[in-house]
């Protein structure tokens, strides 16, 4: 299959890109609005970009009407966010939290998830999450209709660092995948 991504005819470039850039980690981002509403949403255009100092990157599209998503708006106004790891048992809540609720509605209430305090930021993490990264906004760029968020990781918490403990879930095209470690003894 061949795809001219500059001149797409009969295919969706989004589908090709998200089917070929795989698997993607999912940042399940908690933020707090200036009014104090807790927000939660998943983003898979996400990765680590530096380790000294530790920096992560999230790309958040604007809504069809050109407005910023709640996550971008909250990060830009408070300068803080938390990335919660998505593990297998949270898939239902991840999907619920991706719905476009109004800013005054908290995805914590919609999912029934409980917030828990963080160590270095005021934004809470999800209680019972197996791992989380506490981040401070380092840099914001606008690229086309996207808010690019670079966050400095101030603090991390984890039940362990093994995938058997974390049971992480990745994003492949419109679905999810498990991560399985392959043996390196060829
Ligand atoms: C697994 C998953 C990954 C997603 N990745 C992204 C992404 O990388 N960028 C983006 O803008 N939206 C992404 N979305 C959609 C957002 O989660 C959705 O627009 C959400 O309503 C944003 O919420 P907010 O307005 O509270 O920030 C994703 C949805 C799912 C289910």
Short mmCIF file of C-alpha atoms in Angstrom, two decimals, residues 32-123:
data_model
loop_
_atom_site.label_atom_id
_atom_site.label_comp_id
_atom_site.label_asym_id
_atom_site.label_seq_id
_atom_site.Cartn_x
_atom_site.Cartn_y
_atom_site.Cartn_z
CA UNK A 32 -7.17 21.57 37.51
CA UNK A 33 -8.99 24.60 36.14
CA UNK A 34 -8.54 28.09 37.65
CA UNK A 35 -12.05 27.58 39.11
CA UNK A 36 -10.89 24.36 40.82
CA UNK A 37 -12.58 21.78 38.55
CA UNK A 38 -10.54 18.57 38.23
CA UNK A 39 -10.09 17.42 34.63
CA UNK A 40 -8.91 14.14 33.18
CA UNK A 41 -8.30 13.17 29.52
CA UNK A 42 -6.13 10.72 27.53
CA UNK A 43 -3.58 11.75 24.87
CA UNK A 44 -1.51 9.36 22.75
CA UNK A 45 0.49 11.90 20.77
CA UNK A 46 2.84 11.75 23.75
CA UNK A 47 6.37 10.72 24.56
CA UNK A 48 9.54 11.41 26.56
CA UNK A 49 11.85 13.81 24.72
CA UNK A 50 14.79 14.43 27.10
CA UNK A 51 16.08 12.70 30.21
CA UNK A 52 18.51 15.37 31.52
CA UNK A 53 16.40 17.09 32.63
CA UNK A 54 13.44 14.75 32.20
CA UNK A 55 10.95 16.27 29.75
CA UNK A 56 7.78 14.88 28.20
CA UNK A 57 5.75 16.13 25.26
CA UNK A 58 2.01 16.04 24.52
CA UNK A 59 0.27 17.25 21.36
CA UNK A 60 -3.29 18.42 21.97
CA UNK A 61 -5.46 19.34 19.00
CA UNK A 62 -7.89 22.24 19.10
CA UNK A 63 -11.62 21.46 18.96
CA UNK A 64 -13.42 21.75 15.59
CA UNK A 65 -14.64 25.22 16.60
CA UNK A 66 -11.01 26.30 17.15
CA UNK A 67 -11.27 26.34 20.96
CA UNK A 68 -8.59 24.87 23.19
CA UNK A 69 -9.35 21.58 24.92
CA UNK A 70 -9.81 21.82 28.70
CA UNK A 71 -6.45 20.11 29.31
CA UNK A 72 -4.51 22.70 27.28
CA UNK A 73 -6.42 25.58 28.83
CA UNK A 74 -5.80 24.31 32.37
CA UNK A 75 -2.09 23.63 31.76
CA UNK A 76 -1.62 27.10 30.27
CA UNK A 77 -3.38 28.80 33.18
CA UNK A 78 -1.94 26.80 36.12
CA UNK A 79 1.41 25.67 34.65
CA UNK A 80 1.00 22.14 36.06
CA UNK A 81 -0.25 18.69 35.08
CA UNK A 82 0.06 15.05 36.05
CA UNK A 83 0.44 12.13 33.66
CA UNK A 84 -1.20 8.99 35.03
CA UNK A 85 -0.18 5.65 33.55
CA UNK A 86 -2.97 3.76 31.76
CA UNK A 87 -3.02 0.16 32.90
CA UNK A 88 -5.35 -2.57 31.70
CA UNK A 89 -7.98 -2.26 34.43
CA UNK A 90 -8.67 1.41 33.59
CA UNK A 91 -9.71 1.11 29.92
CA UNK A 92 -13.39 1.84 30.54
CA UNK A 93 -12.55 5.00 32.53
CA UNK A 94 -10.05 6.13 29.88
CA UNK A 95 -12.74 6.01 27.20
CA UNK A 96 -15.27 7.84 29.40
CA UNK A 97 -12.71 10.54 30.21
CA UNK A 98 -12.09 11.14 26.48
CA UNK A 99 -15.64 12.43 25.99
CA UNK A 100 -15.95 16.18 25.36
CA UNK A 101 -17.58 17.24 28.62
CA UNK A 102 -18.12 20.93 29.36
CA UNK A 103 -15.27 22.56 31.37
CA UNK A 104 -17.38 22.71 34.56
CA UNK A 105 -17.91 18.92 34.49
CA UNK A 106 -15.18 16.84 36.15
CA UNK A 107 -14.17 13.55 34.50
CA UNK A 108 -13.25 12.34 38.00
CA UNK A 109 -16.97 12.48 38.85
CA UNK A 110 -18.03 11.00 35.50
CA UNK A 111 -15.67 8.02 35.88
CA UNK A 112 -15.98 7.58 39.64
CA UNK A 113 -12.18 7.78 39.94
CA UNK A 114 -10.82 9.33 43.13
CA UNK A 115 -8.11 12.01 43.20
CA UNK A 116 -5.05 11.63 45.42
CA UNK A 117 -2.56 14.35 46.38
CA UNK A 118 0.77 14.73 44.60
CA UNK A 119 4.15 15.58 46.11
CA UNK A 120 5.34 18.57 44.05
CA UNK A 121 2.29 19.92 42.21
CA UNK A 122 -1.17 21.04 43.35
CA UNK A 123 -2.86 18.97 40.63
#
